[in-house]
Coordinates of C-alpha atoms and ligand atoms in Angstrom, one line a residue:
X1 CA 0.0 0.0 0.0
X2 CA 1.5 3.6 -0.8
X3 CA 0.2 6.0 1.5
X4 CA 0.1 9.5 0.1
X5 CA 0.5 12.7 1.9
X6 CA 0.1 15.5 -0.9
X7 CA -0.6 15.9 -4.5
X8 CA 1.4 18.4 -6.7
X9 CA 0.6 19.1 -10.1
X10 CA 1.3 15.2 -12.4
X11 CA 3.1 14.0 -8.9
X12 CA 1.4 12.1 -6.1
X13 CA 4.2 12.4 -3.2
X14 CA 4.6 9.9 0.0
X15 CA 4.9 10.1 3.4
X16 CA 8.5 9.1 3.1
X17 CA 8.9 11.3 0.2
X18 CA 9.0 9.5 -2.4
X19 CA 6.9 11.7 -5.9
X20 CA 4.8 9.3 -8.3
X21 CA 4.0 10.5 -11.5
X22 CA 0.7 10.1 -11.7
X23 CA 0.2 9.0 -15.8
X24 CA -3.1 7.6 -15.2
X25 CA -4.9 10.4 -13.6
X26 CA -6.1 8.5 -10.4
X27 CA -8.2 6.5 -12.6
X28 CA -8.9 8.7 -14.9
X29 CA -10.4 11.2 -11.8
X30 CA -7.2 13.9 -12.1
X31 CA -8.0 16.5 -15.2
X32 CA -5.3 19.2 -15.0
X33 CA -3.3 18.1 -12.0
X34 CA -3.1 17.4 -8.3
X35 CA -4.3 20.3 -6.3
X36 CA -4.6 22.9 -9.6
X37 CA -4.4 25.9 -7.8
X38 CA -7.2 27.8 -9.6
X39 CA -9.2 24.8 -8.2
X40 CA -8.4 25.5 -5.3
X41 CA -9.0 29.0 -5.1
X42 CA -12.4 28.2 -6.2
X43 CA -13.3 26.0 -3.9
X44 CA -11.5 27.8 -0.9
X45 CA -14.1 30.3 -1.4
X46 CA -17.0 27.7 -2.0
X47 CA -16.1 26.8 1.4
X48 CA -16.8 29.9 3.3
X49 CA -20.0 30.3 1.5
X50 CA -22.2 27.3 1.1
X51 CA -20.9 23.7 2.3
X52 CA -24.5 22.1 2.0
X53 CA -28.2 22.1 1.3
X54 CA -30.6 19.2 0.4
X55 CA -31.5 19.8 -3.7
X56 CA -35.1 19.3 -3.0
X57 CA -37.5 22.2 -3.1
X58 CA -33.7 23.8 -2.6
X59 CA -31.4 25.0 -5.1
X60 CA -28.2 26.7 -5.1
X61 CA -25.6 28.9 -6.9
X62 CA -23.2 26.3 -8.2
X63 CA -25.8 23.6 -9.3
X64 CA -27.4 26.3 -11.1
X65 CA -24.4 27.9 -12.9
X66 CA -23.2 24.1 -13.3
X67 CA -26.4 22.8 -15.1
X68 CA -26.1 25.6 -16.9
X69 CA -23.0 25.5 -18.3
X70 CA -22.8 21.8 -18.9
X71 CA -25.9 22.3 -21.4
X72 CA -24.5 25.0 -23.0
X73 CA -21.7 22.2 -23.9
X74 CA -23.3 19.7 -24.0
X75 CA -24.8 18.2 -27.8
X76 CA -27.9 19.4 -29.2
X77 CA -31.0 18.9 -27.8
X78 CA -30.1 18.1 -24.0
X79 CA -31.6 20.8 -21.9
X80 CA -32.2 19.3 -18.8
X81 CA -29.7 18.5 -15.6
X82 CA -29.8 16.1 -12.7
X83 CA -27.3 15.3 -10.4
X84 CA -26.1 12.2 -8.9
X85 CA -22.9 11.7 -6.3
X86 CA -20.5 9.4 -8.4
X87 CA -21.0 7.7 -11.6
X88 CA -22.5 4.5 -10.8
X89 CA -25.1 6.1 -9.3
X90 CA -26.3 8.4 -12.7
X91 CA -26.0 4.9 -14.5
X92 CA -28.4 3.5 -12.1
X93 CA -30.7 7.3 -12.8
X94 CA -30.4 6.8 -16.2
X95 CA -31.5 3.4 -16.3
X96 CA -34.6 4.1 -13.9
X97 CA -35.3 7.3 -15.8
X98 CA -35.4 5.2 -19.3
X99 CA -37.4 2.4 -18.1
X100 CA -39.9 4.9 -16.1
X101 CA -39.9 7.6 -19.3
X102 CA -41.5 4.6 -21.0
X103 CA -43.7 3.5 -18.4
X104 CA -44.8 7.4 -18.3
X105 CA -46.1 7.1 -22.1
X106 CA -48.2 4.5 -21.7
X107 CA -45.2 1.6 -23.1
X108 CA -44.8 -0.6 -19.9
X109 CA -43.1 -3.4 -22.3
X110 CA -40.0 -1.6 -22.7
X111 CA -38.3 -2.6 -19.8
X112 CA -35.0 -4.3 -21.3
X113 CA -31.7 -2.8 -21.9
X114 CA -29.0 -2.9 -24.7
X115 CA -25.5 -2.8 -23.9
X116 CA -22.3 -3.3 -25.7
X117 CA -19.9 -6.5 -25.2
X118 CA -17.0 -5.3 -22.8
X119 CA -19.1 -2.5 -21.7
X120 CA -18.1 -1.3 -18.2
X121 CA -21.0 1.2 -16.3
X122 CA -20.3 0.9 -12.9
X123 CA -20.6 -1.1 -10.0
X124 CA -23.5 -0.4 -8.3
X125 CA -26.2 -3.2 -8.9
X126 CA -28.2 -1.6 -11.9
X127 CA -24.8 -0.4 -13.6
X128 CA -23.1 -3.9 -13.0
X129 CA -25.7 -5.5 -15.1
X130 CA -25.2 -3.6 -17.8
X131 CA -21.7 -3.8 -17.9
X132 CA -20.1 -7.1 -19.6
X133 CA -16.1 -7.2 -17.8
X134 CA -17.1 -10.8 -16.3
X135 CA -14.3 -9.7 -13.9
X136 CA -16.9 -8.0 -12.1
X137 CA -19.8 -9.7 -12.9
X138 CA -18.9 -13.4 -11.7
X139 CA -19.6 -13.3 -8.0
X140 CA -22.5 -11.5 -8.6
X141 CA -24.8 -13.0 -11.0
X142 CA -28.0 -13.8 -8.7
X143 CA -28.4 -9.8 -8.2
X144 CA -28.1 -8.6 -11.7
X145 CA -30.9 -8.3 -14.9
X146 CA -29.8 -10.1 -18.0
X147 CA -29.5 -6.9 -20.9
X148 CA -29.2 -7.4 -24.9
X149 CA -25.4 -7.7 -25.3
X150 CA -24.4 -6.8 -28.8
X151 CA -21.0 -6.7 -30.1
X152 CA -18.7 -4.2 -30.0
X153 CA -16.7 -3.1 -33.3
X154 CA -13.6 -3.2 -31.6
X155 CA -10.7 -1.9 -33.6
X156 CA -8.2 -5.0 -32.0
X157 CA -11.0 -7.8 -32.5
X158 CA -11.3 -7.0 -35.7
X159 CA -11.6 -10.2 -37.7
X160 CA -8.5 -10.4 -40.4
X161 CA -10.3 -10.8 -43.2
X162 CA -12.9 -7.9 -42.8
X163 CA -11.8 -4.6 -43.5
X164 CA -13.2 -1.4 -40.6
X165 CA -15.8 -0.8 -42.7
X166 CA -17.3 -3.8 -42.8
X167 CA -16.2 -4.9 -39.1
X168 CA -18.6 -1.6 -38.3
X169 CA -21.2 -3.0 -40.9
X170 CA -21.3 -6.5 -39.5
X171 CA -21.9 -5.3 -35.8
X172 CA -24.3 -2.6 -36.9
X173 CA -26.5 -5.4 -38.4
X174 CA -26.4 -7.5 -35.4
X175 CA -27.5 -4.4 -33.5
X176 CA -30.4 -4.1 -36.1
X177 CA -31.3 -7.1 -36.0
X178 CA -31.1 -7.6 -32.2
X179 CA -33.8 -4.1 -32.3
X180 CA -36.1 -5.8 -34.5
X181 CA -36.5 -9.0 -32.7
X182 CA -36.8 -6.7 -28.9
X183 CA -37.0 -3.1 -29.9
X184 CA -40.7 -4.0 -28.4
X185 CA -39.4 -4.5 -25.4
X186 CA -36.5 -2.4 -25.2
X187 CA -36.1 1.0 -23.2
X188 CA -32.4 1.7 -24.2
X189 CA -29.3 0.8 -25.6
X190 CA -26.3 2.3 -23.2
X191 CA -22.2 2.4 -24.6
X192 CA -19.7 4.5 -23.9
X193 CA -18.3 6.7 -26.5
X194 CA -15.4 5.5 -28.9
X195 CA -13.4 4.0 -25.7
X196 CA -14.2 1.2 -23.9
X197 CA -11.8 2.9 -20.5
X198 CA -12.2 -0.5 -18.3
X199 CA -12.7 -2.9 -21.1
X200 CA -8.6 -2.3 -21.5
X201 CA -8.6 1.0 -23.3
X202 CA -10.3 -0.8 -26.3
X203 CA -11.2 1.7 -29.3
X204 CA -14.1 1.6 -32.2
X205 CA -15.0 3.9 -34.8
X206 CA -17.5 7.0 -34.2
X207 CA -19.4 5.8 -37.9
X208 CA -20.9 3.2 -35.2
X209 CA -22.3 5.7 -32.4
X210 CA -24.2 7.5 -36.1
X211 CA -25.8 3.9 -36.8
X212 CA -26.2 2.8 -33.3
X213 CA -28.2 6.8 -33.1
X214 CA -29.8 5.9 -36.1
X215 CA -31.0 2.4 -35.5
X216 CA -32.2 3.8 -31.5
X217 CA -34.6 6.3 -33.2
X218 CA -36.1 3.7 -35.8
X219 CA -37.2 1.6 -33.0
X220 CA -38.3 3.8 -29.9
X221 CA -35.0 3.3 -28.2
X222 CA -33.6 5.8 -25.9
X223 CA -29.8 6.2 -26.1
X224 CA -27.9 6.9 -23.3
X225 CA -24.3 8.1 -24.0
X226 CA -21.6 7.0 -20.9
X227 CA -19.2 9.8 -20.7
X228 CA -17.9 9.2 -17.2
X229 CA -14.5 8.6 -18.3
X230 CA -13.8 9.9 -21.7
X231 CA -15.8 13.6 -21.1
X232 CA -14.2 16.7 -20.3
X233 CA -12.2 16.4 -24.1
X234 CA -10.1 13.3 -23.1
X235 CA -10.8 12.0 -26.7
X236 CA -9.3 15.4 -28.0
X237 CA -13.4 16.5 -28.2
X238 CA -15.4 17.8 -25.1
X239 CA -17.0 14.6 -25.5
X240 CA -16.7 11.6 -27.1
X241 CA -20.4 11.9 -28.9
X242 CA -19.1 15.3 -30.4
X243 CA -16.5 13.3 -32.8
X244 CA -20.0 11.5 -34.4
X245 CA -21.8 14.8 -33.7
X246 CA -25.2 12.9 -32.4
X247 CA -26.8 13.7 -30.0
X248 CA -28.0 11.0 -27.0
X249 CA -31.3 11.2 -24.9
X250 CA -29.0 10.9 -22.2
X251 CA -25.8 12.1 -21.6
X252 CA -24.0 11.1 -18.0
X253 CA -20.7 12.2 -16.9
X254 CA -18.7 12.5 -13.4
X255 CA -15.2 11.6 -12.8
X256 CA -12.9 14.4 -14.1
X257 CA -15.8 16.6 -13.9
X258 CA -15.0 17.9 -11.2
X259 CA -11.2 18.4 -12.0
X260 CA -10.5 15.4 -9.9
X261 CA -11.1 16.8 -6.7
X262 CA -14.4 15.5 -5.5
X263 CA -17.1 12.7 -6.5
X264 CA -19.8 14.1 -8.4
X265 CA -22.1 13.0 -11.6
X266 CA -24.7 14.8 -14.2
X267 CA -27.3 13.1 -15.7
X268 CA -28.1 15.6 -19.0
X269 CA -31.2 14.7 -20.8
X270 CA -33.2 15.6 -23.8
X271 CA -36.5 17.9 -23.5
X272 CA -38.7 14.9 -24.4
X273 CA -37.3 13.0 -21.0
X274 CA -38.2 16.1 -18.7
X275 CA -41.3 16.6 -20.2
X276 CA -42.5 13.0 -19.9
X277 CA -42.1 13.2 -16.0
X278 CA -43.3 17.1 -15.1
X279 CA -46.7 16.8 -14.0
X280 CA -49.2 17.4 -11.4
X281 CA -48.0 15.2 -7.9
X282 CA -51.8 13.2 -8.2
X283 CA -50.7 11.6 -11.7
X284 CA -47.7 9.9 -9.6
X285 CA -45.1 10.8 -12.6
X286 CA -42.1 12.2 -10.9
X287 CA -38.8 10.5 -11.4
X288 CA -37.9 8.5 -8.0
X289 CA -34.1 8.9 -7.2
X290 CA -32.3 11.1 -4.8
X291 CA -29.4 10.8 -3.0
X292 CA -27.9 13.3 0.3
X293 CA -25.4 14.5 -1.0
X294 CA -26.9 14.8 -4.8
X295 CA -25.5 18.3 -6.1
X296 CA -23.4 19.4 -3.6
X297 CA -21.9 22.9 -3.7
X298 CA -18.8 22.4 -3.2
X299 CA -18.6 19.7 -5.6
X300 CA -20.5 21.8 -8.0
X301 CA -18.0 25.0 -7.9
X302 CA -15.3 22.6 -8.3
X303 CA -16.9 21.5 -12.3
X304 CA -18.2 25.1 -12.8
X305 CA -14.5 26.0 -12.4
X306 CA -13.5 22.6 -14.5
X307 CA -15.7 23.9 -17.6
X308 CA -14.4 27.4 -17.2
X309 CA -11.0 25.8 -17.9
X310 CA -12.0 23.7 -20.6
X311 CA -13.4 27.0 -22.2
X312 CA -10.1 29.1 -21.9
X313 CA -9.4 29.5 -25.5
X314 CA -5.6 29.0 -24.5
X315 CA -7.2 25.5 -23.9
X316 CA -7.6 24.1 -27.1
X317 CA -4.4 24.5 -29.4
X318 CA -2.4 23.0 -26.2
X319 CA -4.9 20.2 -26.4
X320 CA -4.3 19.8 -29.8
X321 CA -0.7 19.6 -29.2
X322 CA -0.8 17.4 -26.4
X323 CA -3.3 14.7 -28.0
X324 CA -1.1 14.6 -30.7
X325 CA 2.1 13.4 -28.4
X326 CA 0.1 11.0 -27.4
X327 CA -0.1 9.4 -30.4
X328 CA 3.1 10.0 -31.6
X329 CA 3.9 8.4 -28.4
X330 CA 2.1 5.5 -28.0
X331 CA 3.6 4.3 -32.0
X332 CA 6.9 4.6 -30.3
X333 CA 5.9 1.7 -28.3
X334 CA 5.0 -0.7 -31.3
X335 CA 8.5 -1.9 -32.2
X336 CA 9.1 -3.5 -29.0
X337 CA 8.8 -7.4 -28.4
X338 CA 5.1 -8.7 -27.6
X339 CA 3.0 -5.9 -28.4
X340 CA 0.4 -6.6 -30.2
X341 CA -1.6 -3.1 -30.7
X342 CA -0.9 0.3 -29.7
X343 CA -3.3 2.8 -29.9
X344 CA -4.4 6.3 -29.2
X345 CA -7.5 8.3 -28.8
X346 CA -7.2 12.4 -27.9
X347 CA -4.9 11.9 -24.6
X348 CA -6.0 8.9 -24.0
X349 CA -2.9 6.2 -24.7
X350 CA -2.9 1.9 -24.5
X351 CA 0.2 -0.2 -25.5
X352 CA -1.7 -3.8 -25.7
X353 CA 0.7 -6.8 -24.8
X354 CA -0.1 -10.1 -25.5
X355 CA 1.8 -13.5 -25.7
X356 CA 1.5 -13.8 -29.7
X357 CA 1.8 -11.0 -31.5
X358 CA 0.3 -12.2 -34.7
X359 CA -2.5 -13.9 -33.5
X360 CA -3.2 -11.8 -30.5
X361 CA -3.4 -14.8 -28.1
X362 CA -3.1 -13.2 -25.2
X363 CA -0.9 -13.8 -22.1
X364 CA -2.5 -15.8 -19.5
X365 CA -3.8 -13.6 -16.9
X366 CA -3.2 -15.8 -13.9
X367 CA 0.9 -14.8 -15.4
X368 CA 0.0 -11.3 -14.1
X369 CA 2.1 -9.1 -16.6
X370 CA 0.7 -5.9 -16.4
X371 CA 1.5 -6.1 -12.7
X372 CA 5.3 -6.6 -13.1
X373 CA 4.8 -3.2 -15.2
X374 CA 3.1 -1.8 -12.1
X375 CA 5.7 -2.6 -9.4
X376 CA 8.7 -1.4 -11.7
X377 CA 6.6 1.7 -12.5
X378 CA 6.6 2.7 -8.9
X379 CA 10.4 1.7 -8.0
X380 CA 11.0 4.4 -10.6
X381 CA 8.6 6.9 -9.0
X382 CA 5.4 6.9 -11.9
X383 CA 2.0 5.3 -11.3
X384 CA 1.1 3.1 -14.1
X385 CA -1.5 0.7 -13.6
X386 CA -2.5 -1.9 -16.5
X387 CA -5.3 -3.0 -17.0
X388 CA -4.4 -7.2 -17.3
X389 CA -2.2 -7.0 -20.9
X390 CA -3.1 -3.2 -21.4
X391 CA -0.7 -0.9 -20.4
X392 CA -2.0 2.7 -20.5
X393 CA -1.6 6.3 -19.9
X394 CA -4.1 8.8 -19.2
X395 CA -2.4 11.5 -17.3
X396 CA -3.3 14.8 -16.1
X397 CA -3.5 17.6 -18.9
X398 CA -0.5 19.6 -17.1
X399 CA 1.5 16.5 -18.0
X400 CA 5.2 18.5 -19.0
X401 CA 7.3 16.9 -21.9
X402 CA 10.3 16.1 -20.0
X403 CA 7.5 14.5 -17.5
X404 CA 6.1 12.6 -20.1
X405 CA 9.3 11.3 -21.2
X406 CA 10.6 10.2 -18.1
X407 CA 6.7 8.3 -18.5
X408 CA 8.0 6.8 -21.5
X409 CA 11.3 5.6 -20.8
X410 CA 9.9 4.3 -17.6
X411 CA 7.2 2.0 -19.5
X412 CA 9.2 0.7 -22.0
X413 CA 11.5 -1.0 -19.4
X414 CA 9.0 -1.5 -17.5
X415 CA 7.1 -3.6 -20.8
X416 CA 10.7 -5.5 -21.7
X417 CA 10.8 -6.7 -17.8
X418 CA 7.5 -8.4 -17.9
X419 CA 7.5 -9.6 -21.4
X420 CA 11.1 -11.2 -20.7
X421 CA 10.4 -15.3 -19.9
Ligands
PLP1 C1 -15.7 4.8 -13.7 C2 -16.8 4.6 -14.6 C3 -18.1 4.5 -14.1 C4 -18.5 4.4 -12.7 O1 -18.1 5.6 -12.0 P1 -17.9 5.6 -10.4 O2 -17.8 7.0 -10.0 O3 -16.5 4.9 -10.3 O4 -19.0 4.8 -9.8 C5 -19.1 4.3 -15.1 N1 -18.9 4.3 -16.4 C6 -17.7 4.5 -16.9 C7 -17.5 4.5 -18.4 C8 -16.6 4.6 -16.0 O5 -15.3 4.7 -16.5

């Protein structure tokens, strides 16, 4: 166990002293860096104003100006905001508010849900079931629903003998045809965005998120969008729906949100959603979820600040930049012996190892390879965690270049160590 005492900027630093680069953003939580100090100016002040108030029949200053600026970001045609504490939690919201929306109209059938294969949604009991990393799932079966799982056009599953166009094509016609035989019965289909974060940094093209929008439409499907990890333009875009420019009935994001400093989640939805549940209290159509600490001000001031960040136009041309090392990095990595894939999307990095390179067979996992990368990460003082074969980066935006190298150099002998034998 490394016990931390402070956060600096990329560095997590020890008790004893000891500073750990931190390149994968404290699960993917860290957006700028450790203790960013216009963060903390913001939420010094927060502090001395506002620390708490229930968000029912109550509102406040930061939720407001929050909900507000995340729909003026957000894509076209979500005007709504509800808040949540974490993001297995909004999973769970958006699951209750699609089945419910439907129950609301009259459509008490739909009640099933679509998900992607080696989706991952959360942990909680409603966002576990909808996530496919059997990891998780195993010991805990007996508590979850069964969705629609339909496969995911996975850029390193792709078969050898179908090019990416007709790898999308293939799993867009399973995904039709999966919608005509339960679209009847079906409240929503639920993916996240162009990377699959806890899947192992897995990638697929945006032309699928236009048909999966498409297809969703054509049979009264709701589509909810997961943005927990990749939002707040870790793909390069504010979010990863922008690079297929459609627009979801529901949006949810949390994690970096907040910059990394505190747990919070937004569940955005379209007009349509809000309007299905605002009536009179007799007709019993409010939406049913709350949680204490749903909206809390603090927590808000701390994403109102994030977005503010985000929005600096000095933002964006160092983004560019920086998304673009990334790639250039992550191809560095390809030469070396056992990996299999490396890819890239925004700042968002994954070297994939396995133990055949040309036929991807992967290395056992009980031969725990990503760990060796892990220990010899933090003897030389940066956090990298794999996820099984997957090593990855996803560090904080104020990443510096000699930091990053050092990130670099570190990896690569940390990848010949635990490929050697
Ligand atoms: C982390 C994550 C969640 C769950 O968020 P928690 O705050 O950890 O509960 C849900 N969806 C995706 C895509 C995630 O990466």
């Amino acid at each position: 166990m490394v016990s931390i005492a402070r956060g600096e900027a990329s560095y997590l630093i020890g008790h004893d002293g000891r500073r750990y680069l931190d390149m994968i953003g404290s699960w993917w939580t860290c957006l700028f860096g450790h203790s960013h100090p216009p963060l903390v100016a913001a939420l010094k002040a927060q502090l001395d104003q506002l620390d708490h108030v229930l968000l029912a029949g109550f509102t406040h200053e930061p939720a407001v100006e929050l909900a507000e600026a995340l729909i003026a970001c957000a894509p076209a045609g979500l005007s709504r905001v509800f808040y949540a504490d974490n993001g297995s939690s909004a999973t769970d919201a958006a699951l209750k508010m699609a089945l419910h929306y439907w129950r609301n109209l009259g459509r008490e059938r739909k009640q099933r849900f679509i998900c992607l294969s080696n989706s991952y949604h959360g942990e909680t009991v409603g966002a576990l079931a909808v996530s496919d990393v059997a990891l998780y799932r195993e010991h805990y079966g007996p508590l979850l629903f069964s969705p629609l799982i339909v496969t995911t056009p996975d850029r390193y599953e792709q078969p050898p003998d179908l090019d990416t166009e007709a790898w999308v094509a293939r799993c867009v016609a399973e995904l039709a045809q999966t919608l005509e035989q339960h679209g009847q019965d079906v409240a929503a289909m639920i993916v996240e965005p162009l990377v699959q974060c806890a899947g192992g940094m897995r990638m697929y093209p945006e032309s699928y998120l236009r048909h999966a929008r498409r297809l969703c439409s054509e049979h009264e499907v709701l589509l909810i969008v997961d943005e927990i990890a990749v939002g707040m333009a870790r793909t390069g875009k504010m979010w990863g729906s922008s690079h297929a420019q459609i627009s979801p009935d529901l949006l949810l994001t949390s994690k970096a949100l907040t910059g990394g400093f505190l747990p919070l989640a937004a569940v955005l939805a379209g007009e349509h959603i809000y309007q299905a549940f605002y009536a009179e209290y007799q007709t019993r159509r409010a939406f049913l979820h709350s949680h204490s600490y749903s909206g809390n001000p603090i927590a808000c001031r701390a994403a109102v600040t994030t977005l503010n960040l985000l929005k600096a136009p000095e933002f964006a041309d160092a983004h560019a930049a920086r998304c673009a090392r990334m790639q250039r990095s992550v191809a560095s990595f390809a030469d070396l012996p056992h990996v299999a894939d490396t890819r890239s999307q925004g700042f968002i990095g994954a070297i994939e190892l396995a133990a055949d390179v040309s036929t991807k067979r992967p290395f056992a996992w009980q031969e725990r390879r990503g760990l060796r990368v892990y220990r010899h990460g933090l003897e030389h003082g940066v956090l990298l965690r794999p996820l099984g074969n997957v090593v990855y980066f996803f560090p904080p935006y104020g990443l510096s270049e000699e930091e990053f190298q050092h990130a670099e150099h570190v990896a690569r002998a940390g990848i010949l160590l635990a490929v050697a034998d």
